[in-house]
mmCIF file of C-alpha atoms in Angstrom:
data_model
loop_
_atom_site.group_PDB
_atom_site.id
_atom_site.type_symbol
_atom_site.label_atom_id
_atom_site.label_comp_id
_atom_site.label_asym_id
_atom_site.label_seq_id
_atom_site.Cartn_x
_atom_site.Cartn_y
_atom_site.Cartn_z
ATOM 1 C CA MET A 46 50.564 -90.117 -43.715
ATOM 2 C CA ALA A 47 47.955 -92.874 -43.884
ATOM 3 C CA ARG A 48 50.351 -95.091 -45.864
ATOM 4 C CA GLN A 49 53.077 -94.657 -43.234
ATOM 5 C CA ASP A 50 50.686 -95.586 -40.437
ATOM 6 C CA ALA A 51 49.580 -98.693 -42.339
ATOM 7 C CA VAL A 52 53.194 -99.754 -42.941
ATOM 8 C CA ARG A 53 54.018 -99.254 -39.256
ATOM 9 C CA CYS A 54 51.015 -101.358 -38.229
ATOM 10 C CA LEU A 55 51.953 -104.161 -40.649
ATOM 11 C CA ARG A 56 55.512 -104.209 -39.354
ATOM 12 C CA CYS A 57 54.338 -104.516 -35.742
ATOM 13 C CA LEU A 58 52.056 -107.428 -36.669
ATOM 14 C CA LEU A 59 54.918 -109.202 -38.431
ATOM 15 C CA TYR A 60 57.120 -108.703 -35.354
ATOM 16 C CA ALA A 61 54.481 -110.403 -33.206
ATOM 17 C CA LEU A 62 53.979 -113.288 -35.650
ATOM 18 C CA ASN A 63 57.705 -113.968 -35.931
ATOM 19 C CA LEU A 64 57.967 -114.025 -32.145
ATOM 20 C CA MET A 65 55.112 -116.563 -32.105
ATOM 21 C CA PHE A 66 56.968 -118.666 -34.686
ATOM 22 C CA TRP A 67 60.021 -118.786 -32.429
ATOM 23 C CA LEU A 68 58.040 -119.754 -29.332
ATOM 24 C CA MET A 69 55.815 -122.338 -31.040
ATOM 25 C CA SER A 70 58.717 -123.959 -32.889
ATOM 26 C CA ALA A 71 60.671 -124.249 -29.644
ATOM 27 C CA CYS A 72 57.629 -125.782 -27.929
ATOM 28 C CA VAL A 73 57.157 -128.300 -30.755
ATOM 29 C CA LEU A 74 60.809 -129.349 -30.564
ATOM 30 C CA GLY A 75 60.676 -129.691 -26.776
ATOM 31 C CA VAL A 76 57.439 -131.688 -26.649
ATOM 32 C CA ALA A 77 58.535 -133.875 -29.566
ATOM 33 C CA ALA A 78 61.785 -134.720 -27.764
ATOM 34 C CA TRP A 79 59.815 -135.541 -24.604
ATOM 35 C CA ILE A 80 57.393 -137.813 -26.485
ATOM 36 C CA ARG A 81 60.173 -139.448 -28.484
ATOM 37 C CA ASP A 82 61.840 -140.759 -25.327
ATOM 38 C CA THR A 83 58.655 -142.451 -24.142
ATOM 39 C CA LEU A 84 57.830 -143.607 -27.662
ATOM 40 C CA ASN A 85 61.162 -145.424 -27.956
ATOM 41 C CA THR A 86 60.387 -147.277 -24.733
ATOM 42 C CA VAL A 87 56.923 -148.264 -25.947
ATOM 43 C CA LEU A 88 58.281 -149.403 -29.313
ATOM 44 C CA THR A 89 60.832 -151.577 -27.552
ATOM 45 C CA LEU A 90 58.167 -153.280 -25.429
ATOM 46 C CA THR A 91 55.735 -153.688 -28.327
ATOM 47 C CA ALA A 92 58.230 -154.923 -30.945
ATOM 48 C CA HIS A 93 56.807 -157.435 -33.457
ATOM 49 C CA THR A 94 53.225 -156.857 -32.314
ATOM 50 C CA ARG A 95 50.242 -154.950 -33.666
ATOM 51 C CA LEU A 96 50.732 -152.388 -30.918
ATOM 52 C CA GLU A 97 54.060 -151.363 -32.460
ATOM 53 C CA GLU A 98 52.418 -150.574 -35.802
ATOM 54 C CA ALA A 99 49.634 -148.628 -34.089
ATOM 55 C CA ALA A 100 52.150 -146.590 -32.083
ATOM 56 C CA VAL A 101 54.103 -145.701 -35.223
ATOM 57 C CA LEU A 102 50.947 -144.600 -37.058
ATOM 58 C CA THR A 103 49.841 -142.452 -34.127
ATOM 59 C CA TYR A 104 53.083 -140.635 -33.356
ATOM 60 C CA SER A 105 54.847 -140.496 -36.715
ATOM 61 C CA PRO A 106 53.258 -137.110 -37.628
ATOM 62 C CA ALA A 107 54.510 -135.640 -34.334
ATOM 63 C CA VAL A 108 58.082 -136.958 -34.317
ATOM 64 C CA HIS A 109 58.635 -137.315 -38.053
ATOM 65 C CA PRO A 110 62.066 -136.004 -39.133
ATOM 66 C CA VAL A 111 60.423 -133.783 -41.741
ATOM 67 C CA ILE A 112 58.363 -131.979 -39.068
ATOM 68 C CA ILE A 113 61.435 -131.545 -36.857
ATOM 69 C CA ALA A 114 63.424 -130.130 -39.778
ATOM 70 C CA VAL A 115 60.574 -127.772 -40.710
ATOM 71 C CA CYS A 116 60.434 -126.379 -37.161
ATOM 72 C CA CYS A 117 64.192 -125.793 -37.137
ATOM 73 C CA PHE A 118 64.055 -124.068 -40.521
ATOM 74 C CA LEU A 119 61.051 -122.001 -39.420
ATOM 75 C CA ILE A 120 63.149 -120.421 -36.662
ATOM 76 C CA ILE A 121 65.655 -119.216 -39.283
ATOM 77 C CA VAL A 122 62.889 -117.987 -41.593
ATOM 78 C CA ALA A 123 61.317 -116.032 -38.737
ATOM 79 C CA MET A 124 64.639 -114.284 -38.113
ATOM 80 C CA VAL A 125 64.845 -113.310 -41.794
ATOM 81 C CA GLY A 126 61.260 -112.012 -41.701
ATOM 82 C CA TYR A 127 62.019 -109.960 -38.601
ATOM 83 C CA CYS A 128 65.052 -108.361 -40.291
ATOM 84 C CA GLY A 129 63.077 -107.710 -43.469
ATOM 85 C CA ALA A 130 60.257 -105.996 -41.583
ATOM 86 C CA LEU A 131 62.749 -103.997 -39.524
ATOM 87 C CA ARG A 132 64.670 -102.700 -42.538
ATOM 88 C CA CYS A 133 61.687 -102.617 -44.931
ATOM 89 C CA ASP A 134 63.803 -104.609 -47.386
ATOM 90 C CA LEU A 135 61.798 -105.821 -50.382
ATOM 91 C CA LEU A 136 64.254 -108.640 -51.159
ATOM 92 C CA LEU A 137 64.224 -110.091 -47.631
ATOM 93 C CA LEU A 138 60.448 -109.841 -47.410
ATOM 94 C CA SER A 139 60.065 -111.583 -50.780
ATOM 95 C CA TRP A 140 62.378 -114.391 -49.641
ATOM 96 C CA TYR A 141 60.449 -114.599 -46.374
ATOM 97 C CA PHE A 142 57.137 -114.959 -48.207
ATOM 98 C CA GLY A 143 58.472 -117.664 -50.527
ATOM 99 C CA SER A 144 59.995 -119.644 -47.633
ATOM 100 C CA LEU A 145 56.752 -119.539 -45.658
ATOM 101 C CA LEU A 146 54.831 -120.769 -48.695
ATOM 102 C CA VAL A 147 57.226 -123.695 -49.212
ATOM 103 C CA LEU A 148 57.164 -124.641 -45.515
ATOM 104 C CA PHE A 149 53.382 -124.529 -45.429
ATOM 105 C CA CYS A 150 53.124 -126.841 -48.439
ATOM 106 C CA VAL A 151 55.628 -129.284 -46.891
ATOM 107 C CA GLU A 152 53.753 -129.325 -43.577
ATOM 108 C CA LEU A 153 50.416 -129.885 -45.283
ATOM 109 C CA ALA A 154 51.765 -132.695 -47.454
ATOM 110 C CA SER A 155 53.479 -134.365 -44.487
ATOM 111 C CA ALA A 156 50.331 -134.188 -42.357
ATOM 112 C CA VAL A 157 48.191 -135.711 -45.105
ATOM 113 C CA TRP A 158 50.767 -138.390 -45.892
ATOM 114 C CA THR A 159 51.350 -139.530 -42.293
ATOM 115 C CA TYR A 160 47.770 -139.284 -41.041
ATOM 116 C CA ASP A 161 46.165 -142.657 -40.433
ATOM 117 C CA GLU A 162 43.801 -143.933 -37.747
ATOM 118 C CA PRO A 163 45.396 -146.836 -35.852
ATOM 119 C CA SER A 164 43.316 -149.982 -35.481
ATOM 120 C CA VAL A 165 44.147 -151.382 -32.067
ATOM 121 C CA GLN A 166 42.015 -153.220 -29.533
ATOM 122 C CA ARG A 167 42.429 -154.050 -25.893
ATOM 123 C CA SER A 168 42.804 -157.721 -26.741
ATOM 124 C CA ASP A 169 46.064 -156.865 -28.495
ATOM 125 C CA MET A 170 47.609 -156.117 -25.109
ATOM 126 C CA ILE A 171 47.901 -159.840 -24.405
ATOM 127 C CA SER A 172 50.641 -160.030 -27.021
ATOM 128 C CA LEU A 173 52.861 -157.996 -24.684
ATOM 129 C CA LYS A 174 53.313 -161.053 -22.476
ATOM 130 C CA SER A 175 55.618 -162.536 -25.099
ATOM 131 C CA ARG A 176 58.077 -159.709 -24.363
ATOM 132 C CA MET A 177 58.304 -160.744 -20.680
ATOM 133 C CA GLN A 178 59.949 -164.100 -21.246
ATOM 134 C CA ASP A 179 63.381 -162.620 -21.968
ATOM 135 C CA TYR A 180 63.414 -160.435 -18.853
ATOM 136 C CA GLY A 181 66.607 -160.782 -16.816
ATOM 137 C CA LEU A 182 68.605 -162.687 -19.435
ATOM 138 C CA GLN A 183 72.178 -161.612 -19.987
ATOM 139 C CA ARG A 184 71.835 -160.886 -23.695
ATOM 140 C CA TYR A 185 68.575 -158.967 -23.165
ATOM 141 C CA GLN A 186 69.789 -156.428 -20.665
ATOM 142 C CA TRP A 187 68.352 -153.618 -22.817
ATOM 143 C CA LEU A 188 64.896 -155.214 -22.586
ATOM 144 C CA THR A 189 65.243 -155.618 -18.825
ATOM 145 C CA HIS A 190 66.172 -151.957 -18.455
ATOM 146 C CA THR A 191 63.217 -150.942 -20.649
ATOM 147 C CA TRP A 192 60.712 -152.875 -18.538
ATOM 148 C CA ASN A 193 62.116 -151.439 -15.312
ATOM 149 C CA SER A 194 62.074 -147.830 -16.586
ATOM 150 C CA PHE A 195 58.525 -148.147 -17.969
ATOM 151 C CA GLN A 196 57.114 -149.699 -14.796
ATOM 152 C CA THR A 197 58.781 -147.039 -12.667
ATOM 153 C CA GLU A 198 57.641 -144.098 -14.842
ATOM 154 C CA PHE A 199 54.038 -145.248 -15.338
ATOM 155 C CA GLN A 200 53.684 -146.943 -11.922
ATOM 156 C CA CYS A 201 52.450 -150.255 -13.286
ATOM 157 C CA CYS A 202 53.436 -153.905 -12.980
ATOM 158 C CA GLY A 203 53.100 -156.715 -15.501
ATOM 159 C CA VAL A 204 50.722 -156.566 -18.464
ATOM 160 C CA ILE A 205 47.362 -157.062 -16.789
ATOM 161 C CA TYR A 206 48.438 -157.727 -13.210
ATOM 162 C CA PHE A 207 51.711 -158.320 -11.334
ATOM 163 C CA THR A 208 51.073 -162.079 -11.410
ATOM 164 C CA ASP A 209 51.995 -162.022 -15.120
ATOM 165 C CA TRP A 210 55.641 -162.050 -14.040
ATOM 166 C CA LEU A 211 55.118 -165.281 -12.145
ATOM 167 C CA GLU A 212 53.238 -166.807 -15.069
ATOM 168 C CA MET A 213 55.531 -165.833 -17.979
ATOM 169 C CA THR A 214 58.926 -166.131 -16.236
ATOM 170 C CA GLU A 215 60.608 -168.430 -13.772
ATOM 171 C CA MET A 216 60.743 -165.729 -11.096
ATOM 172 C CA ASP A 217 59.123 -166.304 -7.734
ATOM 173 C CA PHE A 218 58.226 -162.611 -7.293
ATOM 174 C CA PRO A 219 57.937 -159.514 -9.498
ATOM 175 C CA PRO A 220 60.846 -157.167 -10.235
ATOM 176 C CA ASP A 221 61.729 -154.428 -7.777
ATOM 177 C CA SER A 222 60.514 -151.841 -10.295
ATOM 178 C CA CYS A 223 56.958 -152.887 -9.389
ATOM 179 C CA CYS A 224 57.296 -151.468 -5.883
ATOM 180 C CA SER A 225 55.792 -148.113 -5.001
ATOM 181 C CA ASN A 226 58.760 -147.544 -2.648
ATOM 182 C CA GLN A 227 61.741 -149.089 -4.356
ATOM 183 C CA TYR A 228 64.746 -150.562 -2.570
ATOM 184 C CA PRO A 229 66.694 -153.784 -3.101
ATOM 185 C CA GLY A 230 64.478 -156.760 -2.266
ATOM 186 C CA CYS A 231 61.286 -154.668 -1.919
ATOM 187 C CA ALA A 232 59.312 -156.850 -4.363
ATOM 188 C CA ARG A 233 60.147 -160.044 -2.471
ATOM 189 C CA HIS A 234 59.183 -158.492 0.825
ATOM 190 C CA ALA A 235 55.924 -157.129 -0.620
ATOM 191 C CA HIS A 236 55.055 -160.431 -2.300
ATOM 192 C CA TYR A 237 55.334 -162.410 0.930
ATOM 193 C CA HIS A 238 54.119 -159.804 3.416
ATOM 194 C CA ASP A 239 52.171 -156.872 1.962
ATOM 195 C CA LEU A 240 50.957 -156.886 -1.648
ATOM 196 C CA SER A 241 49.749 -153.304 -1.345
ATOM 197 C CA ASP A 242 53.358 -152.162 -1.749
ATOM 198 C CA LEU A 243 53.213 -153.352 -5.362
ATOM 199 C CA HIS A 244 51.613 -151.433 -8.235
ATOM 200 C CA GLN A 245 48.181 -152.961 -8.722
ATOM 201 C CA GLU A 246 47.594 -151.744 -12.281
ATOM 202 C CA GLY A 247 49.109 -153.481 -15.283
ATOM 203 C CA CYS A 248 51.225 -151.795 -17.963
ATOM 204 C CA GLY A 249 49.000 -153.009 -20.807
ATOM 205 C CA PRO A 250 46.269 -150.373 -20.254
ATOM 206 C CA LYS A 251 48.982 -147.718 -19.894
ATOM 207 C CA ILE A 252 50.466 -148.625 -23.263
ATOM 208 C CA TYR A 253 47.003 -148.761 -24.822
ATOM 209 C CA SER A 254 46.198 -145.265 -23.522
ATOM 210 C CA PHE A 255 49.531 -143.982 -24.788
ATOM 211 C CA ILE A 256 48.878 -145.335 -28.265
ATOM 212 C CA ARG A 257 45.386 -143.857 -28.382
ATOM 213 C CA GLY A 258 46.855 -140.424 -27.673
ATOM 214 C CA THR A 259 48.223 -138.423 -24.774
ATOM 215 C CA LYS A 260 47.960 -134.811 -23.680
ATOM 216 C CA GLN A 261 51.383 -134.166 -25.145
ATOM 217 C CA LEU A 262 50.207 -135.430 -28.531
ATOM 218 C CA GLN A 263 47.120 -133.230 -28.366
ATOM 219 C CA ALA A 264 49.340 -130.263 -27.530
ATOM 220 C CA LEU A 265 51.525 -131.026 -30.568
ATOM 221 C CA ARG A 266 48.487 -131.192 -32.824
ATOM 222 C CA PHE A 267 47.240 -127.873 -31.496
ATOM 223 C CA LEU A 268 50.664 -126.275 -32.025
ATOM 224 C CA GLY A 269 50.827 -127.637 -35.566
ATOM 225 C CA VAL A 270 47.450 -126.169 -36.486
ATOM 226 C CA SER A 271 48.381 -122.854 -34.829
ATOM 227 C CA ILE A 272 51.633 -122.646 -36.792
ATOM 228 C CA GLY A 273 49.761 -123.286 -40.048
ATOM 229 C CA VAL A 274 47.201 -120.553 -39.345
ATOM 230 C CA ALA A 275 49.961 -118.139 -38.301
ATOM 231 C CA GLN A 276 51.846 -118.858 -41.533
ATOM 232 C CA ILE A 277 48.794 -118.037 -43.653
ATOM 233 C CA LEU A 278 48.301 -114.782 -41.749
ATOM 234 C CA ALA A 279 52.004 -113.905 -42.040
ATOM 235 C CA MET A 280 51.979 -114.490 -45.801
ATOM 236 C CA ALA A 281 48.930 -112.235 -46.228
ATOM 237 C CA LEU A 282 50.532 -109.467 -44.144
ATOM 238 C CA THR A 283 53.821 -109.811 -46.011
ATOM 239 C CA LEU A 284 52.100 -109.415 -49.373
ATOM 240 C CA THR A 285 50.292 -106.325 -48.115
ATOM 241 C CA LEU A 286 53.526 -104.835 -46.775
ATOM 242 C CA LEU A 287 55.332 -105.541 -50.049
ATOM 243 C CA TRP A 288 52.579 -103.809 -51.975
ATOM 244 C CA ALA A 289 52.662 -100.773 -49.670
ATOM 245 C CA LEU A 290 56.462 -100.470 -49.793
ATOM 246 C CA TYR A 291 56.663 -100.956 -53.570
ATOM 247 C CA TYR A 292 54.072 -98.337 -54.446
ATOM 248 C CA GLY A 293 55.398 -96.031 -51.740
ATOM 249 C CA ARG A 294 58.844 -95.980 -53.371
ATOM 250 C CA LYS A 295 57.628 -95.896 -57.006
ATOM 251 C CA PRO A 296 58.123 -92.411 -58.644
ATOM 252 C CA PRO A 297 54.967 -90.689 -59.935
ATOM 253 C CA GLU A 298 54.125 -91.116 -63.601
ATOM 254 C CA LEU A 299 54.960 -88.216 -65.916
ATOM 255 C CA ASP A 300 51.565 -88.410 -67.581
ATOM 256 C CA SER A 301 49.855 -87.713 -64.331
ATOM 257 C CA VAL A 302 51.551 -84.297 -63.971
ATOM 258 C CA PRO A 303 49.645 -81.575 -65.925
ATOM 259 C CA PRO A 304 51.822 -79.664 -68.439
ATOM 260 C CA PRO A 305 52.600 -76.029 -67.642
ATOM 261 C CA PRO A 306 50.539 -73.405 -69.490
ATOM 262 C CA PRO A 307 52.219 -71.857 -72.563
ATOM 263 C CA PRO A 308 53.737 -68.399 -72.020
ATOM 264 C CA SER A 309 51.630 -65.519 -73.286
ATOM 265 C CA PRO A 310 53.310 -63.435 -76.040
ATOM 266 C CA PRO A 311 54.436 -59.988 -75.016
ATOM 267 C CA ASP A 312 52.174 -57.169 -76.120
ATOM 268 C CA ASP A 313 54.829 -54.722 -77.371
ATOM 269 C CA CYS A 314 53.151 -53.528 -80.568
ATOM 270 C CA THR A 315 50.791 -50.638 -80.142
ATOM 271 C CA PRO A 316 49.465 -48.824 -83.238
ATOM 272 C CA LEU A 317 50.358 -45.158 -83.408
ATOM 273 C CA PRO A 318 47.501 -42.654 -83.601
ATOM 274 C CA ALA A 319 46.840 -40.866 -86.857
ATOM 275 C CA ALA A 320 47.992 -37.249 -87.379
ATOM 276 C CA THR A 321 45.748 -34.427 -86.340
ATOM 277 C CA GLY A 322 43.431 -33.140 -89.034
ATOM 278 C CA ALA A 323 43.258 -36.353 -91.027
ATOM 279 C CA GLU A 324 39.992 -38.034 -91.584
ATOM 280 C CA PRO A 325 40.671 -41.740 -91.671
ATOM 281 C CA ALA A 326 38.017 -43.858 -93.244
ATOM 282 C CA GLU A 327 38.824 -46.800 -90.980
ATOM 283 C CA ALA A 328 41.108 -47.703 -88.103
ATOM 284 C CA PRO A 329 44.756 -47.961 -89.093
ATOM 285 C CA LYS A 330 46.164 -51.465 -89.317
ATOM 286 C CA SER A 331 49.366 -52.269 -87.503
ATOM 287 C CA THR A 332 51.721 -54.788 -89.021
ATOM 288 C CA CYS A 333 54.222 -55.946 -86.407
ATOM 289 C CA THR A 334 56.742 -58.710 -86.202
ATOM 290 C CA ARG A 335 56.229 -60.931 -83.061
ATOM 291 C CA TRP A 336 58.984 -61.050 -80.484
ATOM 292 C CA ILE A 337 60.645 -57.869 -81.921
ATOM 293 C CA PRO A 338 59.420 -55.102 -79.691
ATOM 294 C CA LYS A 339 58.551 -51.578 -80.863
ATOM 295 C CA VAL A 340 59.153 -52.113 -84.544
ATOM 296 C CA CYS A 341 55.990 -50.934 -86.270
ATOM 297 C CA THR A 342 54.981 -49.533 -89.685
ATOM 298 C CA ASN A 343 51.801 -47.516 -89.979
ATOM 299 C CA VAL A 344 50.085 -48.074 -93.278
ATOM 300 C CA PRO A 345 47.688 -45.227 -94.268
ATOM 301 C CA PRO A 346 44.269 -46.246 -95.380
ATOM 302 C CA ALA A 347 43.399 -46.288 -99.087
ATOM 303 C CA GLY A 348 42.731 -42.770 -100.409
ATOM 304 C CA GLY A 349 43.841 -41.123 -97.178
ATOM 305 C CA THR A 350 46.405 -38.364 -96.621
ATOM 306 C CA PRO A 351 49.932 -39.610 -95.966
ATOM 307 C CA THR A 352 51.268 -38.700 -92.581
ATOM 308 C CA GLY A 353 54.505 -39.138 -90.755
ATOM 309 C CA PRO A 354 58.163 -38.253 -91.508
ATOM 310 C CA GLN A 355 58.002 -39.123 -95.216
ATOM 311 C CA PHE A 356 55.224 -36.558 -95.802
ATOM 312 C CA GLU A 357 57.269 -33.824 -94.076
ATOM 313 C CA MET A 358 60.321 -34.561 -96.255
ATOM 314 C CA GLU A 359 58.240 -34.203 -99.416
ATOM 315 C CA GLN A 360 56.987 -30.784 -98.251
ATOM 316 C CA LEU A 361 60.560 -29.596 -97.655
ATOM 317 C CA HIS A 362 61.640 -30.654 -101.186
ATOM 318 C CA ALA A 363 58.633 -28.854 -102.737
ATOM 319 C CA ALA A 364 59.433 -25.578 -100.896
ATOM 320 C CA ALA A 365 63.042 -25.692 -102.090
#
């Protein structure tokens, strides 16, 4: 009864852990996709600068293809573990344990391999101005779109200040993406009438803060550590469940069963009493054959008077 309760408890814990694997893997995939979109924009703006290398070093552990593949495979492994715990199948649980062990080793190796502290300074933001010179050119439409989307999403303008557009390009006013309330010609109207309609903060500090780490990156790191701890716990529970199921199904050893007691021989031989009037010197001995009931021969003692049927026959012959 205690073994059954323990097995039931282990199965419930594995159900909960597999559900956590599904949820955490889905969260990692969702946050990684969200970060990857912004990361591509930052990498486009910081191409051929030290900021690009720092951004790659910071976010490669989070959006690395190996980590994405591990999370996808973990969802499948969790389904196998759920089925194995539901059916108490030793083969599925063994495969589940081995897959978790392999995934844990891959995650650990990938985290150690991709971990590196980026060396970036605020002075490196000045190099972003070189990416402003090609804004608006026909063959650099992708760069123009990237600047507009980044300034709109992060509500910034220029690198340090909106005047960087006037300094690095031949434009007389900033792009319309610098306006807090965007409409065609809003930047020109704000530049000549009301500068408060333009974003006053530059995009350089925004990119620097993004490279140093965002809340989304911290959430991914927390999810990664949580998945690793959950995998260790799941492997320990799986081993315990395998042990309980294996020894629960194993037949008892024959040596442990005590042998039955030997049967007692039947007591069918009882010596006959001596004839009346005889004076036996000692108790008559009974010679019997075991397992043949009621076959006895009374042997008279040495020097005693013979008794029994043979003695009667002799008396009849003497009288005749």
